[in-house]
Amino acid sequence: MAVKPVCLFLLLPLLLSGQAKKQACLKSASTCSECILSGPQCVWCTDSGLKSRCHTLSALERAGCDPHHMYNPQGRVHVIRNESTTEPTAETVFPQPQEVTLHLRPGVSQSFPLSITTARGRPIPELKIDTSPVPAGVNITFSNIRHGNMPMEVNVVAGHCRTTSDTINPKNRTGPWSVHITSGSFSQSVNLEINVECECDCKRNREENSPTCNSHGALVCGSCECYQPYLGQYCQINQELSDGRDERFCRRGPNAPLCSGRGTCVEGDCVCHSQENPNERYKGRFCECSNFDCPYHNNRICGGHGRCECGQCICDNDWSDEDCSCSIDTISCMASNQQVCNGQGMCQCGSCRCDPPYAGPTCENCPTCLGPCQTHAECVDCRAFGTGPKKDRCEAECNYFILTKVESKEDIQAPCKMISHEDSCFFYFSISQTPTGTHCTVAATKECPQWK
Ligand SMILES: *[C@@H]1O[C@H](CO)[C@@H](O)[C@H](O)[C@H]1NC(C)=O
Ligand SMILES: *[C@@H]1O[C@H](CO)[C@@H](O)[C@H](O)[C@H]1NC(C)=O
Ligand SMILES: *[C@@H]1O[C@H](CO)[C@@H](O)[C@H](O)[C@H]1NC(C)=O
């Protein structure tokens, strides 16, 4: 048994190279497994209506594959045993978790946290992995090791699946393989069970005699696997009987028109009519759907912010509503103080609905609201001069600003000019917000009318 002591620090750079490389998806893939194995970023569309079903996620979105029809496994981690220690002693070193099962999609790494309880002040021990059971191409690395008490991360990634012809025993292709992480001072080892997913999981959900396949085949990952002697995308052609022109398979119901009146029946398959506008297409097995039969907004189908699927808009990420006319984005609702609708309303479909009495596109207009001068005048009056309606409550209500007196109003920029009704004198002040609090600068003398 080859036990490799692993130098943890040297392994760190490898994590970066473990990233999936961009490579083209096998567009001609005819099965899900073929597609998924052609690259970690490849997604299989289980909707057989698409011409090319193996693509990147964004390309399939553009091609109109419904998200429910996208098969894009990423692998998974299943923690089987994760017991915690009650009393860490100076002698034992305790790893957590103790048992983990990993299912890996080739090229997509999976990780889980591994915490190691050591006696206080003791460094994390050297870890050893016996990697002899796993085939070449499966890499196990650690990261985060230097971050004190943080759990380290164990990252596991598998390269390519070996071809079936390479391995007679299928277990040599997919595992499971058992790997142990040990240390001289561990009270127990960490056991990993590693599996590589070389086939689409949807293969397990075979629907025998599927109606989609005219009950002459099994539906597997969205494709028909026809029973003998049937053929065709939907197993609609009986090789033994058919003259190849069975029109039954081109009607949605017994009396329905051939291909919904929007296509031609060719050997039991509908070939939908094309439209003058090349972007407009009939779709579906009976040409019963189209991508142009959806609500319009601003003269654009689905508001220009979504695609049309069989009469329904599928809106882009930041849009909603039947016609995708409603933006979820709040940028157009942002007030000059960087608050959505000035904090005085709600942003709906990109426009503010202001709470009264606020108004305006970003709820910043309020003719009846008190300005800063009115808001603070009574408190300035009592704090600076001991006069005004708040003079008896000044201590309780007006301690929220720091007061600075200056000689005259000329020392204040753009001062508020307010009248104190008690003595009919004017006073001048300014209010500003700074990180240290609210500051008020006030002219020390009031300006009283001459006749007084
Ligand atoms: C194991 O359990 C601990 C709590 O005792 C938790 O913090 C930790 O995340 C668990 N580890 C895993 C891999 O789930
Ligand atoms: C595994 O590590 C080797 C270097 O030791 C690297 O060349 C290879 O690309 C890694 N495999 C994966 C799938 O990241
Ligand atoms: C396949 O696995 C068996 C054990 O299950 C092993 O003896 C054999 O060497 C492996 N063959 C290959 C080609 O890896």
XYZ file of C-alpha atoms and ligand atoms in Angstrom:
494
model
C 0.000 0.000 0.000
C 1.443 3.309 -1.047
C 0.936 5.852 1.682
C 1.832 9.312 0.522
C 2.553 11.942 3.104
C 1.061 15.012 1.544
C 2.757 18.342 1.770
C -0.228 20.559 2.209
C 1.349 23.870 1.318
C 2.675 22.662 -2.000
C -0.749 21.485 -3.014
C -2.358 24.883 -2.781
C -1.435 26.069 -6.294
C -2.953 22.950 -7.767
C -6.381 24.120 -6.719
C -6.181 26.946 -9.143
C -5.325 24.657 -12.017
C -8.265 22.444 -11.078
C -10.636 24.948 -12.664
C -12.624 23.620 -15.567
C -11.126 24.523 -18.898
C -13.429 25.959 -21.532
C -13.971 23.567 -24.358
C -16.664 23.214 -26.950
C -19.666 21.041 -26.178
C -20.357 18.148 -28.481
C -23.190 19.712 -30.464
C -23.802 16.530 -32.373
C -24.318 14.540 -29.157
C -27.298 12.252 -29.497
C -27.435 11.109 -25.885
C -27.338 12.908 -22.596
C -24.252 11.071 -21.351
C -22.300 11.883 -24.491
C -23.153 15.525 -23.999
C -22.425 15.778 -20.294
C -19.043 14.123 -20.716
C -18.029 16.458 -23.522
C -17.252 19.203 -20.998
C -18.033 20.377 -17.474
C -19.956 23.368 -18.818
C -22.144 21.319 -21.196
C -25.857 21.042 -20.560
C -28.311 18.609 -22.111
C -31.768 19.794 -23.084
C -34.259 16.999 -22.482
C -36.734 18.727 -24.815
C -36.360 16.835 -28.067
C -37.792 19.748 -30.074
C -34.402 21.435 -30.206
C -32.113 20.933 -33.150
C -28.968 20.929 -31.051
C -29.549 19.740 -27.520
C -26.005 19.837 -26.183
C -24.681 23.293 -25.415
C -23.621 25.693 -22.710
C -26.324 26.949 -20.387
C -26.505 30.367 -21.984
C -26.612 28.969 -25.510
C -29.478 26.639 -24.556
C -31.319 29.548 -22.956
C -30.979 31.491 -26.165
C -32.125 28.498 -28.191
C -35.284 28.404 -26.066
C -34.765 25.336 -23.903
C -37.021 25.616 -20.884
C -35.050 25.623 -17.575
C -37.066 22.581 -16.456
C -35.703 20.707 -19.422
C -32.070 21.422 -18.694
C -30.000 18.601 -17.290
C -26.810 19.943 -15.775
C -25.562 17.850 -12.832
C -22.784 19.338 -10.716
C -22.066 16.372 -8.458
C -22.732 16.326 -4.728
C -21.264 15.755 -1.302
C -23.044 13.630 1.216
C -21.787 13.683 4.798
C -22.415 10.240 6.283
C -20.825 10.593 9.709
C -19.977 13.820 11.490
C -19.687 13.214 15.210
C -18.270 15.867 17.457
C -15.833 15.259 20.250
C -16.880 16.089 23.768
C -13.485 16.458 25.357
C -10.447 17.143 23.246
C -7.433 16.021 25.226
C -3.822 16.880 24.619
C -3.141 13.478 23.067
C -5.980 12.931 20.595
C -6.585 14.878 17.462
C -10.118 14.721 16.275
C -11.247 15.122 12.650
C -14.746 16.118 11.637
C -16.520 14.796 9.548
C -15.436 11.179 9.652
C -17.236 9.769 6.612
C -18.174 11.449 3.349
C -19.523 10.197 0.023
C -18.769 12.253 -3.066
C -20.371 12.061 -6.481
C -18.276 13.895 -9.034
C -19.106 15.190 -12.436
C -15.869 15.060 -14.425
C -14.201 18.456 -14.365
C -16.399 19.917 -11.618
C -14.749 19.996 -8.222
C -16.562 19.329 -4.985
C -15.422 20.348 -1.540
C -16.360 20.015 2.089
C -14.994 21.533 5.279
C -12.734 19.387 7.430
C -12.100 20.647 10.924
C -9.431 19.195 13.116
C -9.602 19.639 16.846
C -6.152 19.790 18.383
C -5.062 20.666 21.871
C -4.707 24.414 22.232
C -1.613 25.893 20.677
C -0.655 22.689 18.911
C -0.218 22.989 15.140
C -2.433 21.048 12.771
C -0.767 17.646 12.242
C 0.574 16.398 8.982
C -2.134 14.654 6.992
C -1.641 11.572 4.884
C -3.822 10.286 2.091
C -3.573 6.854 0.644
C -4.535 7.618 -2.943
C -3.653 4.205 -4.348
C -7.290 3.061 -4.706
C -8.335 5.978 -6.909
C -7.463 6.034 -10.592
C -5.161 8.668 -12.029
C -7.064 11.852 -12.778
C -8.834 12.042 -9.453
C -7.146 14.792 -7.441
C -7.630 15.394 -3.733
C -6.266 18.645 -2.335
C -6.585 20.788 0.787
C -6.937 24.506 1.119
C -7.358 27.072 3.876
C -4.831 25.286 5.951
C -3.147 28.375 7.270
C -6.310 30.036 8.512
C -5.967 29.210 12.187
C -9.158 27.795 13.560
C -11.087 27.867 10.294
C -11.897 24.409 8.990
C -9.769 23.499 6.029
C -11.395 22.598 2.750
C -10.990 19.237 1.119
C -11.385 19.559 -2.640
C -11.919 16.598 -4.890
C -12.041 16.687 -8.661
C -12.091 13.960 -11.280
C -10.735 14.350 -14.793
C -12.347 12.531 -17.667
C -14.338 9.365 -17.535
C -12.514 6.489 -19.081
C -14.242 5.053 -22.114
C -16.238 1.900 -21.686
C -13.904 0.003 -23.950
C -10.971 0.886 -21.667
C -12.541 -0.824 -18.714
C -14.225 -4.160 -18.705
C -15.356 -3.787 -15.134
C -17.695 -0.759 -14.974
C -16.651 -0.169 -11.366
C -13.214 0.763 -12.621
C -14.860 3.648 -14.444
C -17.213 5.084 -11.880
C -16.030 3.819 -8.517
C -16.865 3.876 -5.706
C -13.310 4.090 -4.463
C -12.418 4.393 -0.812
C -9.777 6.823 0.388
C -8.623 7.475 3.939
C -7.175 10.677 5.298
C -5.067 9.807 8.309
C -2.484 11.304 10.557
C -0.113 9.810 13.085
C -2.041 11.499 15.840
C -5.616 11.013 14.620
C -7.846 9.034 16.898
C -9.605 7.966 13.711
C -9.343 8.436 9.971
C -11.565 10.347 7.584
C -13.086 8.011 5.010
C -14.048 9.294 1.595
C -16.086 7.289 -0.859
C -15.541 8.706 -4.325
C -17.860 8.118 -7.267
C -17.555 9.540 -10.754
C -20.761 10.069 -12.671
C -20.082 8.882 -16.182
C -23.719 8.552 -17.174
C -26.628 10.918 -16.901
C -28.675 10.228 -13.848
C -31.845 10.728 -15.864
C -31.070 7.379 -17.509
C -32.322 5.754 -14.356
C -35.723 7.333 -14.879
C -36.497 5.339 -18.002
C -40.147 5.631 -18.892
C -41.013 2.390 -20.664
C -43.834 2.422 -23.260
C -43.854 6.192 -23.052
C -46.787 7.965 -24.737
C -44.247 10.470 -26.097
C -42.722 7.552 -27.971
C -46.150 6.365 -29.133
C -45.879 3.492 -26.637
C -43.293 1.932 -28.937
C -40.248 2.959 -26.997
C -38.779 4.195 -23.736
C -38.300 7.865 -22.957
C -34.745 8.336 -21.647
C -33.409 11.785 -20.786
C -35.956 13.254 -23.176
C -35.150 10.985 -26.123
C -37.022 7.981 -27.393
C -35.239 4.663 -27.458
C -37.479 2.738 -29.821
C -38.337 -0.934 -29.510
C -37.931 -3.106 -32.567
C -39.218 -2.668 -35.256
C -40.017 0.985 -34.593
C -38.051 3.989 -35.776
C -38.199 7.749 -35.847
C -37.843 10.539 -33.331
C -41.053 9.408 -31.628
C -40.897 5.737 -32.648
C -43.735 6.537 -35.010
C -42.546 4.440 -37.919
C -43.061 0.707 -37.977
C -40.324 -0.551 -40.239
C -42.185 -3.766 -40.975
C -45.619 -2.380 -41.811
C -45.365 1.220 -42.690
C -44.975 2.587 -46.131
C -43.354 5.429 -44.274
C -46.301 7.790 -44.590
C -48.319 7.187 -41.456
C -50.283 10.394 -41.083
C -51.840 9.333 -37.794
C -48.700 10.526 -36.033
C -49.042 14.008 -37.450
C -52.422 14.713 -35.824
C -52.868 15.957 -32.318
C -56.237 14.221 -32.024
C -58.247 11.884 -34.260
C -59.945 14.771 -36.062
C -57.244 17.383 -35.680
C -55.736 18.836 -38.829
C -52.416 17.459 -40.005
C -49.611 19.248 -38.169
C -52.172 21.725 -36.746
C -52.537 23.128 -40.257
C -49.100 24.700 -39.888
C -46.859 22.042 -41.342
C -46.377 19.086 -43.637
C -46.386 15.487 -42.548
C -43.229 13.697 -43.686
C -43.052 10.012 -42.769
C -45.024 10.594 -39.601
C -43.027 13.670 -38.571
C -44.355 17.203 -38.825
C -42.149 19.618 -40.690
C -43.473 23.003 -39.632
C -44.053 25.753 -42.206
C -41.514 28.521 -42.098
C -42.591 32.140 -41.740
C -41.534 35.115 -43.764
C -39.726 36.465 -40.728
C -36.936 33.944 -40.114
C -37.097 34.628 -36.357
C -40.701 33.441 -36.213
C -41.043 29.699 -35.926
C -43.724 27.124 -35.385
C -42.656 24.546 -32.864
C -43.781 21.402 -31.166
C -44.370 17.916 -32.354
C -47.593 18.933 -34.139
C -46.433 22.498 -34.894
C -48.960 23.458 -32.243
C -46.713 26.099 -30.700
C -45.046 29.202 -31.990
C -42.528 31.686 -30.747
C -44.474 34.735 -31.930
C -47.903 34.257 -30.414
C -47.295 36.182 -27.163
C -48.273 39.514 -25.557
C -46.623 42.615 -26.935
C -45.411 45.665 -25.046
C -44.097 48.815 -26.753
C -44.586 47.042 -30.093
C -42.161 44.327 -29.110
C -42.993 40.744 -28.379
C -42.613 40.065 -24.644
C -41.527 43.695 -24.322
C -38.192 42.762 -25.889
C -37.222 41.344 -22.499
C -38.080 37.696 -22.876
C -38.820 34.966 -25.338
C -42.102 33.554 -26.466
C -42.820 29.906 -25.736
C -46.092 28.520 -27.009
C -48.118 31.637 -26.197
C -46.311 32.468 -22.973
C -43.529 34.930 -22.343
C -40.491 33.549 -20.539
C -39.010 36.751 -19.182
C -35.299 37.519 -18.879
C -33.855 37.530 -15.388
C -34.604 41.107 -14.379
C -38.082 41.319 -15.864
C -41.521 40.091 -14.936
C -45.207 40.305 -15.862
C -47.129 38.586 -18.648
C -45.490 40.739 -21.303
C -42.139 41.132 -19.506
C -42.794 44.857 -19.231
C -41.989 45.111 -15.552
C -38.375 45.685 -14.584
C -37.137 44.318 -11.285
C -34.153 46.649 -11.539
C -34.328 49.624 -9.147
C -31.758 51.897 -10.802
C -34.418 54.167 -12.286
C -35.944 54.511 -8.793
C -32.732 55.676 -7.146
C -32.990 59.120 -5.535
C -30.070 61.545 -5.287
C -29.390 60.319 -1.727
C -28.870 56.786 -3.153
C -32.024 55.496 -1.509
C -34.648 53.680 -3.539
C -37.493 56.183 -4.000
C -35.844 58.445 -1.405
C -36.985 55.954 1.240
C -40.479 57.400 0.784
C -42.091 54.897 -1.560
C -41.819 51.582 -3.407
C -40.139 50.839 -6.680
C -42.560 48.992 -8.964
C -41.651 48.051 -12.510
C -38.933 50.671 -12.543
C -41.155 53.556 -11.313
C -41.638 54.907 -7.808
C -44.968 54.693 -6.056
C -44.502 57.431 -3.479
C -46.063 57.543 -0.048
C -48.012 60.804 0.337
C -47.168 63.637 0.613
C -44.036 62.759 -1.386
C -44.159 62.883 -5.172
C -42.014 62.979 -8.260
C -40.188 60.254 -10.199
C -37.990 59.399 -7.191
C -40.281 60.707 -4.389
C -38.057 63.701 -3.761
C -40.720 66.354 -4.247
C -42.658 67.405 -1.180
C -43.990 70.955 -1.268
C -45.787 70.543 2.053
C -42.920 68.915 3.903
C -40.928 70.969 6.414
C -37.535 72.003 5.103
C -34.431 71.664 7.276
C -34.783 75.268 8.479
C -38.314 74.737 9.791
C -37.479 71.328 11.190
C -34.691 72.570 13.448
C -35.668 76.209 14.154
C -37.425 75.710 17.494
C -34.580 73.650 18.898
C -31.957 76.173 17.734
C -34.047 78.943 19.294
C -34.075 77.291 22.716
C -30.537 75.860 22.685
C -28.884 79.113 21.547
C -31.107 81.729 23.160
C -33.344 79.971 25.700
C -36.408 81.297 23.917
C -39.233 79.885 21.807
C -41.948 77.269 22.255
C -39.503 74.480 23.161
C -37.628 76.325 25.893
C -39.136 74.112 28.617
C -38.492 70.859 26.727
C -35.172 71.867 25.236
C -33.073 69.472 27.288
C -35.296 66.529 26.422
C -35.924 67.181 22.724
C -33.063 69.247 21.383
C -29.860 67.492 22.364
C -29.436 65.882 18.971
C -26.976 68.456 17.555
C -23.664 69.958 18.552
C -23.989 73.743 18.840
C -21.318 76.201 17.737
C -21.831 79.952 18.069
C -20.220 82.364 15.639
C -20.246 86.123 15.779
C -22.496 87.069 12.898
C -24.584 85.641 10.063
C -21.767 86.534 7.637
C -19.761 83.689 9.213
C -22.374 81.157 8.096
C -22.745 79.862 4.562
C -26.299 79.993 3.213
C -27.868 80.409 6.648
C -31.489 79.691 7.556
C -33.248 82.885 8.563
C -35.987 82.156 11.076
C -38.140 84.303 13.261
C -38.609 83.689 16.937
C -42.234 84.497 17.684
C -41.500 85.151 21.314
C -39.505 88.345 20.657
C -40.114 88.802 16.896
C -36.346 88.716 16.330
C -34.605 86.908 13.487
C -31.851 84.407 14.060
C -29.478 82.746 11.612
C -28.117 79.213 11.611
C -27.069 76.270 9.486
C -27.386 72.529 10.070
C -25.012 69.926 8.641
C -24.604 66.190 8.946
C -21.063 64.878 9.391
C -19.770 61.478 10.429
C -19.320 62.829 13.959
C -22.979 63.875 14.211
C -25.329 66.745 13.461
C -23.706 70.161 13.754
C -25.452 73.495 14.139
C -23.718 76.798 13.611
C -25.663 79.781 14.896
C -25.036 83.554 14.855
C -24.657 84.646 18.475
C -26.882 87.698 18.302
C -30.434 87.931 17.114
C -31.496 90.617 14.676
C -34.350 92.533 16.228
C -36.579 95.078 14.448
C -35.594 98.717 14.994
C -38.980 99.769 16.316
C -38.698 97.413 19.233
C -20.046 18.702 11.148
O -20.726 19.184 12.293
C -20.277 20.448 12.748
C -21.000 20.751 14.041
O -20.645 19.801 15.010
C -20.532 21.499 11.684
O -20.067 22.763 12.099
C -19.817 21.087 10.421
O -20.123 22.003 9.380
C -20.220 19.682 9.987
N -19.385 19.283 8.865
C -19.884 18.948 7.672
C -18.913 18.600 6.622
O -21.082 18.917 7.450
C -4.837 16.734 -11.223
O -3.523 17.193 -10.900
C -2.622 17.171 -12.001
C -1.268 17.614 -11.496
O -0.847 16.787 -10.467
C -3.117 18.092 -13.100
O -2.262 18.038 -14.212
C -4.523 17.684 -13.513
O -5.017 18.604 -14.458
C -5.438 17.631 -12.305
N -6.708 17.106 -12.727
C -7.850 17.800 -12.594
C -9.073 17.148 -13.092
O -7.910 18.912 -12.092
C -10.439 -3.103 -12.490
O -10.727 -3.332 -11.137
C -10.270 -4.549 -10.635
C -10.744 -4.646 -9.200
O -12.115 -4.373 -9.127
C -8.763 -4.606 -10.740
O -8.281 -5.865 -10.305
C -8.347 -4.387 -12.181
O -6.935 -4.283 -12.246
C -8.946 -3.104 -12.724
N -8.642 -2.990 -14.135
C -8.299 -1.814 -14.684
C -8.040 -1.857 -16.163
O -8.175 -0.787 -14.050
